[in-house]
Structure formats: structure tokens, C-alpha cells
Short mmCIF file of C-alpha atoms in Angstrom, two decimals:
data_model
loop_
_atom_site.label_atom_id
_atom_site.label_comp_id
_atom_site.label_asym_id
_atom_site.label_seq_id
_atom_site.Cartn_x
_atom_site.Cartn_y
_atom_site.Cartn_z
CA MET A 30 28.61 62.85 36.41
CA THR A 31 29.36 65.18 33.54
CA PHE A 32 27.45 68.41 33.14
CA ALA A 33 28.48 71.55 31.28
CA ALA A 34 31.82 72.88 32.54
CA ILE A 35 32.30 76.40 33.87
CA THR A 36 34.39 78.40 31.39
CA THR A 37 37.96 78.93 32.58
CA ALA A 38 40.28 81.86 31.94
CA GLY A 39 44.02 82.34 32.23
CA SER A 40 44.21 85.87 33.61
CA GLU A 41 44.89 86.50 37.28
CA MET A 42 41.88 87.24 39.47
CA ALA A 43 41.53 90.71 40.98
CA ASP A 44 40.71 89.92 44.60
CA SER A 45 38.66 87.78 46.97
CA LYS A 46 35.49 89.74 46.20
CA ALA A 47 35.76 88.77 42.54
CA ALA A 48 36.51 85.17 43.51
CA ALA A 49 33.51 85.03 45.86
CA HIS A 50 31.22 86.37 43.15
CA TYR A 51 32.51 83.81 40.66
CA ILE A 52 32.03 80.93 43.09
CA ALA A 53 28.56 81.99 44.22
CA GLU A 54 27.25 82.63 40.72
CA GLY A 55 28.52 79.37 39.26
CA CYS A 56 27.99 76.85 42.03
CA LEU A 57 24.45 75.78 41.12
CA VAL A 58 22.38 75.82 37.92
CA ASP A 59 18.72 76.77 37.85
CA GLY A 60 16.58 74.10 36.20
CA PRO A 61 14.23 71.17 36.71
CA LEU A 62 14.93 68.16 38.88
CA GLY A 63 15.24 64.66 37.50
CA ARG A 64 18.75 63.74 36.41
CA VAL A 65 20.79 61.37 38.57
CA GLY A 66 24.44 60.41 38.27
CA LEU A 67 26.12 57.72 40.35
CA GLU A 68 29.74 57.04 41.29
CA LEU A 69 30.72 53.76 42.95
CA GLU A 70 34.13 52.94 44.42
CA ALA A 71 35.47 49.50 45.33
CA HIS A 72 38.74 48.28 46.83
CA CYS A 73 40.81 46.08 44.51
CA HIS A 74 41.96 42.84 46.15
CA ASP A 75 43.73 39.67 45.12
CA PRO A 76 41.42 36.86 46.36
CA SER A 77 44.39 34.48 46.62
CA ASP A 78 46.25 36.92 48.88
CA PRO A 79 43.88 39.53 50.35
CA HIS A 80 46.72 41.18 52.30
CA ARG A 81 48.45 42.12 49.04
CA ARG A 82 47.72 45.43 47.36
CA PRO A 83 47.72 44.91 43.57
CA ALA A 84 50.26 47.11 41.83
CA TRP A 85 49.41 50.04 39.61
CA ARG A 86 50.46 48.19 36.48
CA GLU A 87 48.22 45.20 37.29
CA ILE A 88 45.17 47.40 37.56
CA ALA A 89 46.14 49.41 34.50
CA ARG A 90 46.38 46.23 32.42
CA VAL A 91 42.83 45.29 33.37
CA LEU A 92 41.55 48.69 32.35
CA GLU A 93 43.49 48.64 29.08
CA ARG A 94 41.56 45.51 28.07
CA LEU A 95 38.22 46.69 29.40
CA PRO A 96 35.45 46.64 26.77
CA ALA A 97 33.10 49.57 26.31
CA LEU A 98 30.73 49.86 29.24
CA PRO A 99 27.06 49.71 28.24
CA GLY A 100 26.01 52.49 30.60
CA GLY A 101 28.79 54.85 29.55
CA SER A 102 30.59 55.04 32.90
CA ARG A 103 34.11 56.39 33.11
CA VAL A 104 36.61 54.29 35.08
CA THR A 105 39.32 55.85 37.22
CA VAL A 106 41.71 54.58 39.88
CA GLU A 107 41.98 56.20 43.29
CA PRO A 108 45.33 56.78 45.03
CA GLY A 109 45.35 53.43 46.86
CA GLY A 110 44.11 51.40 43.92
CA ALA A 111 40.37 51.59 44.57
CA VAL A 112 38.48 51.53 41.28
CA GLU A 113 35.72 54.05 40.60
CA LEU A 114 32.85 53.92 38.13
CA SER A 115 31.47 57.38 37.32
CA GLY A 116 28.20 57.22 35.43
CA PRO A 117 26.79 59.93 33.16
CA PRO A 118 23.58 61.65 34.23
CA ALA A 119 20.50 59.52 33.62
CA ASP A 120 16.85 60.48 33.47
CA GLY A 121 15.77 59.37 36.90
CA VAL A 122 17.13 57.20 39.67
CA VAL A 123 15.91 53.86 38.29
CA ALA A 124 17.66 54.45 34.95
CA ALA A 125 20.84 55.49 36.78
CA ILE A 126 20.76 52.34 38.93
CA ASP A 127 20.15 50.08 35.93
CA ALA A 128 23.03 51.63 33.96
CA MET A 129 25.41 51.38 36.90
CA ARG A 130 24.48 47.75 37.56
CA GLY A 131 25.34 46.90 33.95
CA ASP A 132 28.66 48.71 34.03
CA GLN A 133 29.51 47.21 37.41
CA GLY A 134 28.94 43.71 36.05
CA VAL A 135 31.28 44.26 33.10
CA LEU A 136 33.95 45.77 35.34
CA ARG A 137 33.72 42.97 37.88
CA SER A 138 34.07 40.34 35.14
CA ALA A 139 37.15 42.05 33.71
CA PHE A 140 38.87 42.05 37.10
CA ALA A 141 37.87 38.43 37.75
CA ASP A 142 39.44 37.41 34.44
CA ALA A 143 42.68 38.94 35.69
CA GLY A 144 42.52 37.06 38.99
CA LEU A 145 41.48 40.17 40.94
CA GLY A 146 38.29 41.21 42.67
CA LEU A 147 36.37 44.29 43.78
CA VAL A 148 35.27 44.67 47.41
CA PHE A 149 32.50 47.17 48.15
CA LEU A 150 33.23 48.38 51.67
CA GLY A 151 33.52 51.92 53.01
CA ALA A 152 37.03 51.28 54.33
CA ASP A 153 39.74 48.80 53.45
CA PRO A 154 39.51 46.46 56.44
CA LEU A 155 42.84 44.72 56.05
CA ARG A 156 45.74 46.61 54.47
CA LEU A 157 47.82 49.53 55.67
CA PRO A 158 47.39 52.79 53.75
CA LYS A 159 49.65 53.00 50.70
CA ARG A 160 49.49 55.11 47.54
CA ILE A 161 50.04 53.29 44.24
CA ASN A 162 48.60 55.81 41.76
CA PRO A 163 51.64 57.70 40.41
CA GLY A 164 49.66 60.76 39.30
CA ALA A 165 51.12 64.16 40.13
CA ARG A 166 47.89 65.31 41.81
CA TYR A 167 47.91 62.41 44.24
CA ARG A 168 51.62 62.67 44.90
CA ALA A 169 51.20 66.34 45.82
CA MET A 170 48.09 65.59 47.87
CA GLU A 171 50.05 63.01 49.84
CA GLN A 172 52.76 65.61 50.52
CA PHE A 173 50.18 68.17 51.58
CA PHE A 174 48.59 65.86 54.14
CA ALA A 175 51.97 64.63 55.39
CA SER A 176 52.88 68.24 56.25
CA SER A 177 49.60 68.91 58.05
CA ARG A 178 47.92 67.87 61.28
CA SER A 179 45.75 65.52 59.21
CA GLY A 180 48.62 63.32 58.02
CA ALA A 181 47.38 59.90 59.19
CA ALA A 182 43.76 60.66 58.39
CA GLY A 183 44.74 62.06 55.01
CA ALA A 184 46.64 58.90 54.11
CA ALA A 185 43.70 56.71 55.16
CA MET A 186 41.21 58.91 53.31
CA MET A 187 43.23 58.76 50.10
CA THR A 188 44.07 55.07 50.06
CA SER A 189 41.67 53.20 52.37
CA THR A 190 38.17 54.63 51.91
CA ALA A 191 35.49 54.08 49.26
CA SER A 192 32.08 55.62 48.79
CA ILE A 193 28.88 55.86 46.81
CA GLN A 194 28.44 59.36 45.43
CA VAL A 195 25.02 60.54 44.30
CA ASN A 196 24.83 63.51 41.92
CA LEU A 197 21.56 65.40 41.56
CA ASP A 198 20.30 68.45 39.72
CA ALA A 199 20.22 71.58 41.84
CA GLY A 200 16.61 72.19 40.83
CA PRO A 201 14.76 75.51 40.61
CA ARG A 202 16.60 78.44 42.20
CA ALA A 203 13.74 79.22 44.59
CA GLY A 204 14.22 75.83 46.26
CA TRP A 205 18.01 75.79 46.52
CA ALA A 206 18.29 76.75 50.19
CA ASP A 207 15.76 74.14 51.36
CA ARG A 208 17.26 71.50 49.08
CA VAL A 209 20.82 72.05 50.28
CA ARG A 210 19.70 72.17 53.91
CA LEU A 211 17.86 68.86 53.50
CA ALA A 212 20.81 67.24 51.73
CA HIS A 213 22.93 68.10 54.77
CA ALA A 214 20.27 67.20 57.33
CA LEU A 215 19.83 63.75 55.78
CA GLY A 216 23.56 63.06 56.15
CA PRO A 217 23.67 61.51 59.63
CA THR A 218 20.58 59.34 59.04
CA MET A 219 21.82 58.08 55.68
CA ILE A 220 25.30 57.45 57.10
CA ALA A 221 23.74 55.31 59.84
CA MET A 222 21.69 53.34 57.29
CA ALA A 223 24.62 52.83 54.90
CA ALA A 224 27.41 52.27 57.44
CA ASN A 225 29.65 49.59 55.99
CA SER A 226 33.16 50.07 57.35
CA PRO A 227 33.62 48.56 60.81
CA MET A 228 37.33 47.77 60.34
CA LEU A 229 40.58 49.47 59.36
CA ARG A 230 44.17 48.16 59.28
CA GLY A 231 43.01 44.68 60.30
CA GLU A 232 41.11 45.68 63.43
CA PHE A 233 37.60 46.55 64.48
CA THR A 234 37.53 50.27 65.18
CA GLY A 235 34.36 50.54 67.28
CA TRP A 236 32.78 52.76 64.61
CA ALA A 237 29.93 51.66 62.36
CA SER A 238 31.30 53.91 59.61
CA THR A 239 35.05 54.10 59.96
CA ARG A 240 35.08 55.89 56.63
CA GLN A 241 33.07 58.74 58.15
CA TRP A 242 35.30 58.68 61.24
CA VAL A 243 38.36 59.12 58.99
CA TRP A 244 36.75 62.05 57.21
CA GLY A 245 35.85 63.52 60.59
CA GLN A 246 39.54 63.55 61.54
CA MET A 247 40.31 65.73 58.53
CA ASP A 248 40.57 69.50 58.61
CA SER A 249 37.00 70.84 58.84
CA ALA A 250 37.97 73.78 56.61
CA ARG A 251 38.33 71.28 53.76
CA CYS A 252 36.03 68.41 54.69
CA GLY A 253 33.37 69.78 57.03
CA PRO A 254 29.81 70.75 56.02
CA ILE A 255 29.55 74.03 54.10
CA LEU A 256 26.31 75.36 55.62
CA GLY A 257 26.48 78.81 57.13
CA VAL A 258 24.56 79.97 60.18
CA SER A 259 21.23 80.22 58.37
CA GLY A 260 21.84 78.16 55.24
CA ASP A 261 19.67 80.64 53.33
CA ASP A 262 22.18 81.28 50.54
CA PRO A 263 24.11 78.20 49.35
CA GLY A 264 26.23 80.27 46.95
CA THR A 265 27.45 82.62 49.66
CA ASP A 266 28.09 79.71 52.03
CA TRP A 267 30.15 77.91 49.40
CA ALA A 268 32.12 81.03 48.52
CA ARG A 269 32.92 81.72 52.15
CA TYR A 270 33.96 78.09 52.70
CA ALA A 271 36.17 77.97 49.60
CA LEU A 272 37.96 81.25 50.35
CA LYS A 273 38.77 80.20 53.92
CA ALA A 274 40.01 76.75 52.91
CA PRO A 275 43.79 76.34 52.57
CA VAL A 276 45.28 75.85 49.13
CA MET A 277 46.39 72.26 48.68
CA LEU A 278 48.04 72.25 45.25
CA VAL A 279 49.30 74.70 42.66
CA ASN A 280 49.75 73.66 39.04
CA SER A 281 53.11 74.94 37.83
CA PRO A 282 52.37 73.21 35.41
CA ASP A 283 52.28 69.92 37.35
CA ALA A 284 50.64 69.76 40.76
CA VAL A 285 52.92 71.04 43.54
CA ALA A 286 51.90 70.70 47.19
CA VAL A 287 51.49 73.82 49.33
CA THR A 288 52.98 72.67 52.61
CA HIS A 289 52.11 75.72 54.70
CA TRP A 290 48.67 77.09 55.56
CA VAL A 291 47.52 79.54 52.90
CA PRO A 292 43.79 80.30 52.72
CA PHE A 293 42.71 80.87 49.14
CA ALA A 294 41.63 84.38 50.13
CA ASP A 295 45.23 85.23 51.07
CA TRP A 296 46.45 84.04 47.69
CA VAL A 297 43.85 85.85 45.61
CA ASP A 298 44.25 89.09 47.62
CA GLY A 299 48.02 89.01 47.13
CA ARG A 300 48.98 88.58 50.79
CA VAL A 301 50.81 85.41 49.71
CA LEU A 302 51.98 84.56 46.20
CA LEU A 303 52.08 80.94 45.16
CA GLY A 304 54.04 80.09 42.03
CA ASP A 305 55.12 83.77 42.13
CA ARG A 306 51.66 84.92 41.07
CA ARG A 307 48.05 85.39 42.04
CA PRO A 308 45.55 82.70 41.06
CA THR A 309 43.66 82.51 37.78
CA ILE A 310 40.09 81.29 37.38
CA ALA A 311 41.58 77.93 36.41
CA ASP A 312 43.45 77.89 39.75
CA LEU A 313 40.23 78.69 41.58
CA GLU A 314 38.35 75.90 39.84
CA TYR A 315 41.17 73.48 40.64
CA HIS A 316 41.07 74.60 44.28
CA LEU A 317 37.35 73.75 44.40
CA THR A 318 38.13 70.18 43.32
CA THR A 319 40.39 69.78 46.37
CA LEU A 320 37.58 70.58 48.83
CA PHE A 321 35.64 67.59 50.08
CA PRO A 322 32.54 68.61 52.07
CA PRO A 323 29.81 65.98 52.48
CA VAL A 324 27.59 67.96 50.09
CA ARG A 325 29.49 69.80 47.37
CA PRO A 326 27.94 72.16 44.79
CA ARG A 327 29.39 71.61 41.32
CA GLN A 328 26.53 73.23 39.35
CA TRP A 329 24.70 70.12 40.55
CA LEU A 330 24.82 68.63 44.07
CA GLU A 331 27.42 65.98 44.86
CA ILE A 332 26.33 63.96 47.89
CA ARG A 333 29.42 62.29 49.23
CA TYR A 334 28.59 60.74 52.61
CA LEU A 335 27.54 57.16 51.81
CA ASP A 336 29.85 54.21 52.44
CA SER A 337 30.46 51.91 49.49
CA ALA A 338 28.09 48.96 49.82
CA PRO A 339 27.49 45.58 48.13
CA ASP A 340 24.94 44.92 45.41
CA VAL A 341 22.25 43.80 47.84
CA PHE A 342 22.22 47.24 49.47
CA TRP A 343 23.47 50.05 47.27
CA PRO A 344 20.52 50.30 44.83
CA ALA A 345 18.08 50.68 47.74
CA LEU A 346 20.31 53.19 49.52
CA VAL A 347 20.59 55.26 46.36
CA PHE A 348 16.87 55.09 45.65
CA THR A 349 16.08 56.12 49.23
CA LEU A 350 18.39 59.13 49.19
CA VAL A 351 17.23 60.38 45.79
CA THR A 352 13.57 59.91 46.66
CA LEU A 353 13.91 61.79 49.94
CA LEU A 354 15.39 64.74 48.05
CA ASP A 355 13.52 64.75 44.75
CA ASP A 356 9.98 63.69 45.69
CA PRO A 357 8.24 66.63 47.42
CA VAL A 358 6.03 64.50 49.68
CA ALA A 359 8.93 62.26 50.75
CA ALA A 360 11.14 65.34 51.24
CA ALA A 361 8.62 66.87 53.62
CA VAL A 362 8.43 63.68 55.68
CA ALA A 363 12.21 63.35 55.68
CA ALA A 364 12.80 66.95 56.76
CA GLU A 365 10.62 66.44 59.80
CA ALA A 366 12.03 62.99 60.59
CA VAL A 367 15.71 63.96 60.52
CA GLU A 368 15.43 67.36 62.18
CA PRO A 369 16.41 66.02 65.66
CA VAL A 370 19.57 64.37 64.24
CA ALA A 371 20.46 66.82 61.47
CA THR A 372 23.94 67.49 62.93
CA ALA A 373 24.61 64.11 64.58
CA TRP A 374 27.46 63.21 62.22
CA ASP A 375 29.71 61.65 64.86
CA ALA A 376 26.90 59.69 66.51
CA ALA A 377 25.89 58.30 63.12
CA ALA A 378 29.44 57.25 62.32
CA GLN A 379 30.08 55.63 65.68
CA ALA A 380 26.77 54.10 66.77
CA GLY A 381 24.89 53.93 63.50
CA LEU A 382 21.33 52.71 64.01
CA ARG A 383 22.10 51.77 67.61
CA ASP A 384 21.43 55.45 68.34
CA ARG A 385 17.70 55.52 69.14
CA ARG A 386 17.12 58.92 67.49
CA LEU A 387 18.86 57.87 64.29
CA TYR A 388 16.98 54.57 64.38
CA ALA A 389 13.66 56.40 64.54
CA ALA A 390 14.60 58.82 61.75
CA ALA A 391 15.90 56.02 59.52
CA ASN A 392 12.75 53.95 59.89
CA ARG A 393 10.53 56.88 58.92
CA CYS A 394 12.72 57.76 55.95
CA VAL A 395 13.09 54.27 54.53
CA ALA A 396 9.39 53.58 54.98
CA VAL A 397 8.32 56.56 52.88
CA ALA A 398 10.90 55.72 50.21
CA ALA A 399 9.76 52.09 50.08
CA GLU A 400 6.19 53.18 49.39
CA LEU A 401 7.42 54.91 46.23
CA ALA A 402 9.78 52.17 45.00
CA PRO A 403 9.00 50.59 41.61
CA PRO A 404 8.53 46.81 41.39
CA GLU A 405 12.01 46.22 39.98
CA LEU A 406 13.51 47.59 43.20
CA GLY A 407 11.06 45.80 45.48
CA GLY A 408 13.54 43.15 46.63
CA PRO A 409 16.44 45.48 47.53
CA MET A 410 14.09 47.97 49.19
CA GLN A 411 12.48 45.27 51.34
CA ARG A 412 15.90 44.05 52.39
CA LEU A 413 16.85 47.59 53.42
CA VAL A 414 13.57 48.10 55.26
CA ASP A 415 14.05 44.84 57.15
CA ALA A 416 17.64 45.71 58.05
CA VAL A 417 16.71 49.17 59.31
CA GLU A 418 13.81 47.81 61.35
CA ARG A 419 16.27 45.43 63.04
CA GLY A 420 18.75 48.27 63.60
CA ARG A 421 21.32 46.71 61.30
CA CYS A 422 23.52 48.31 58.68
CA PRO A 423 25.49 46.61 55.84
CA GLY A 424 28.65 46.53 57.95
CA ASP A 425 26.98 44.29 60.52
CA ASP A 426 26.82 41.49 57.95
CA PHE A 427 30.51 41.93 57.22
CA SER A 428 31.38 41.93 60.92
CA ASP A 429 29.42 38.72 61.48
CA GLN A 430 31.31 37.03 58.65
CA VAL A 431 34.68 38.20 59.97
CA ILE A 432 33.90 36.84 63.43
CA ARG A 433 32.75 33.54 61.95
CA HIS A 434 35.41 32.99 59.25
CA GLY A 435 38.27 35.44 59.86
CA ILE A 436 39.06 38.67 58.09
CA ALA A 437 41.23 37.41 55.21
CA PRO A 438 38.80 34.66 54.13
CA THR A 439 35.91 37.12 54.35
CA VAL A 440 37.68 39.70 52.19
CA ALA A 441 38.67 36.98 49.71
CA ARG A 442 35.07 35.81 49.47
CA ARG A 443 33.86 39.38 48.91
CA ALA A 444 36.52 39.81 46.20
CA GLN A 445 35.09 36.78 44.42
CA GLY A 446 31.59 38.30 44.46
CA GLY A 447 30.24 36.53 47.53
CA LEU A 448 28.55 37.92 50.65
#
């Protein structure tokens, strides 16, 4: 999702107070609600050999021949070869879904023509983690995680997970605190509804959302929720979070990993010099891109906690989440429904809708969203409502197919567009 960029500067920052002010003032933009941007990730597989990870050059060749996408999405490749579609902001959730569906169809056809396929799961169920993207940022990120206590989780996060990201306007300033609190509080319930990653490295993990489990193993200073004690001031919460988080990379000019723990506050206050200098505003902005909380303020709100899901589910999941945040009546119902499970991140990832409290919250939330769904989303919304009522998430369908047919045939079928 592309909004106006924050202006960068090359001079060194004075201290952590100046950095905190810059972060807090720029993290959200006052304005109306309405725009929606979507980002969808999918694992790239070879249907004839699902255990094989297609090489960087194979994927690059597909993208070199890719025609213009009708919805204007940008295509990028994640460290492990997952392919991401990043759509521009659209006027409303239905327009965003329609545009993404069109771009997804073109992308899927291009990969099929090359003998490859896209699998929409929250975690790669079959292959060991391996980076294929040669970019300097990802090489340095890999080195950073390898030197930390999050090494295995970092490798899996980079190369074996895929998500749906929903980007929304921050809305009017007076509503920011409630909006950010609700975006966080919805997390566990939406994770339980969207859970679609029951396997990793060829085995069932016992978690409905293994993707969320992986993220939960990461350093909470970089990947945990940003809310403070009260959540009354999102800008202050984000500034505090960002200054405490360790610096991952320094551009000198290429990305270089910081392999010892250096909170950004220590760098900007001069207690530690990285690259023999204090950070510039450009360094601060780059640092913010290396922080991965489930809800991230980027002038707009990035909501990052949904597993990647197949076509029969993702439009309804997206519509539900956006409606629960942007429609005032639905938001009020949702806030009450999810209050008992607002911090149940681990329960949502492990048990999903088998947790009775999450089951109750999910049914209330999806019911109110379904009442507001337009006719063109009637089919997907009814499928989601039915699944939630039965306590099933998208990953349950995948698990059933693996048990019936085996993991490699199931992945191959998904890569060819089947369910």
C-alpha cells in the first residue's frame, strides 16, 4: 500500500527525545476512513516436485515476463521465494478485493505457464527453511537472526511463512486510540478464524497457526504488540517500542547486520556508534521497517496477523476484518465480543476455534460482518460463517487433505490451483 512518504534527511539526529518526537508525530495521519490496501503472499512450488524450492532465477524469469497487472499491484519476492502482491489503496474493501483478485489471477497464470504454482498457506508445510533472495537486506537479516536467540524462528519467519496484510487509513485523530486498541484486540479472534498453517518442515506441529507460533518465538521487542499499559497514545507507544528495539541493520551503504544487542536509543544517544556515527532520519525510518509488530503504524495501520489463505476464504476474512474496524456499529459489537480474548494470542495460534472463548467471539464477529456483506461477497461470507459455526478454520481443510492423500500430493494440487 503506497501512501505519501515521510520526508527523510541526511543529518545525524540529536538524541532519543528528538527521535521519539519524530516517530510519534509521523506514525499516523489524521483523515477520513475508507481506503483499503491488501498484500497477499504465497509460497512458490513446483507441482511436479513439491519438495523442491524453485531457484531465484526461475522466479525472476516469470516476473520478467509478467504483463501489467490490472489492479496495479507491485510484485516482490520474499527471502525464501514466496511471492507477494502489494495492491495500491482502493476506495473501500470491495474495490480492494476485486482488484487483488484480478491481479492474483494474472500472477497465477504466469507462474502456471512456467510450470510453477502458488500455494496460499500461512506456513510452508513441506520444505526446510532456505533463503534464495540474494538481496543485501535479507542477507543481513539472516545474519542478524543467526547471531541472536531467535535464530531458528528467524529463519522460519523469513523463508517459511506467508500472510495476508490489510492496510487501513488511521482515521480521525480523536479515534486513534480506540482504533488501535481494537485492531490489537481483534488479533486473537481473527488469527483463530484465519488459521491456515498446521504444518512445518513436513510435520504437523499441533498449532492451528504455525505461522503465528513462529512469530511468537521471535524477540518480543521486535515482533510483539506495541500497545502500552493504557493504549491511550499510539504515537507514544510506537516511539517507546521503536527506541527499545535492537537495531538489525545499518546501511553503509549496503545493509550490514548488527550482531550484538544495540537498542536504537543507545545508538541515537551516542552510547554506541554504528558505522562510526549516530543515526540519521533515514536510518530511523529504515529501523522502523525492520520492526514487525502485529499492528504497525506507517501513517496508516498495517494489520499483519492473518495467515495466507486460499481464494475461497481470503476475501471473506479481509471483508470481516475491515468491516469490524471501519463500520462503527460492527466495531462496537466486535469490541465487546473480543474483550475476553483480547490478549489470547497463544491460545488462538494453538487451539484456534477449538478454544470456546475464541469460538464465541468469532461467531459474533463474523455474524455482524456477514449482515453487512454486499451480494458479490455473499458466497465467500456464507462459507466463512459456516466454517466458524462448525469451529473450523482454513487449515482444517488442508489437514484433512494431507491425511487423505499425503502431504506432497496435497501441496502439488494446491500449486495447480486446486483445493
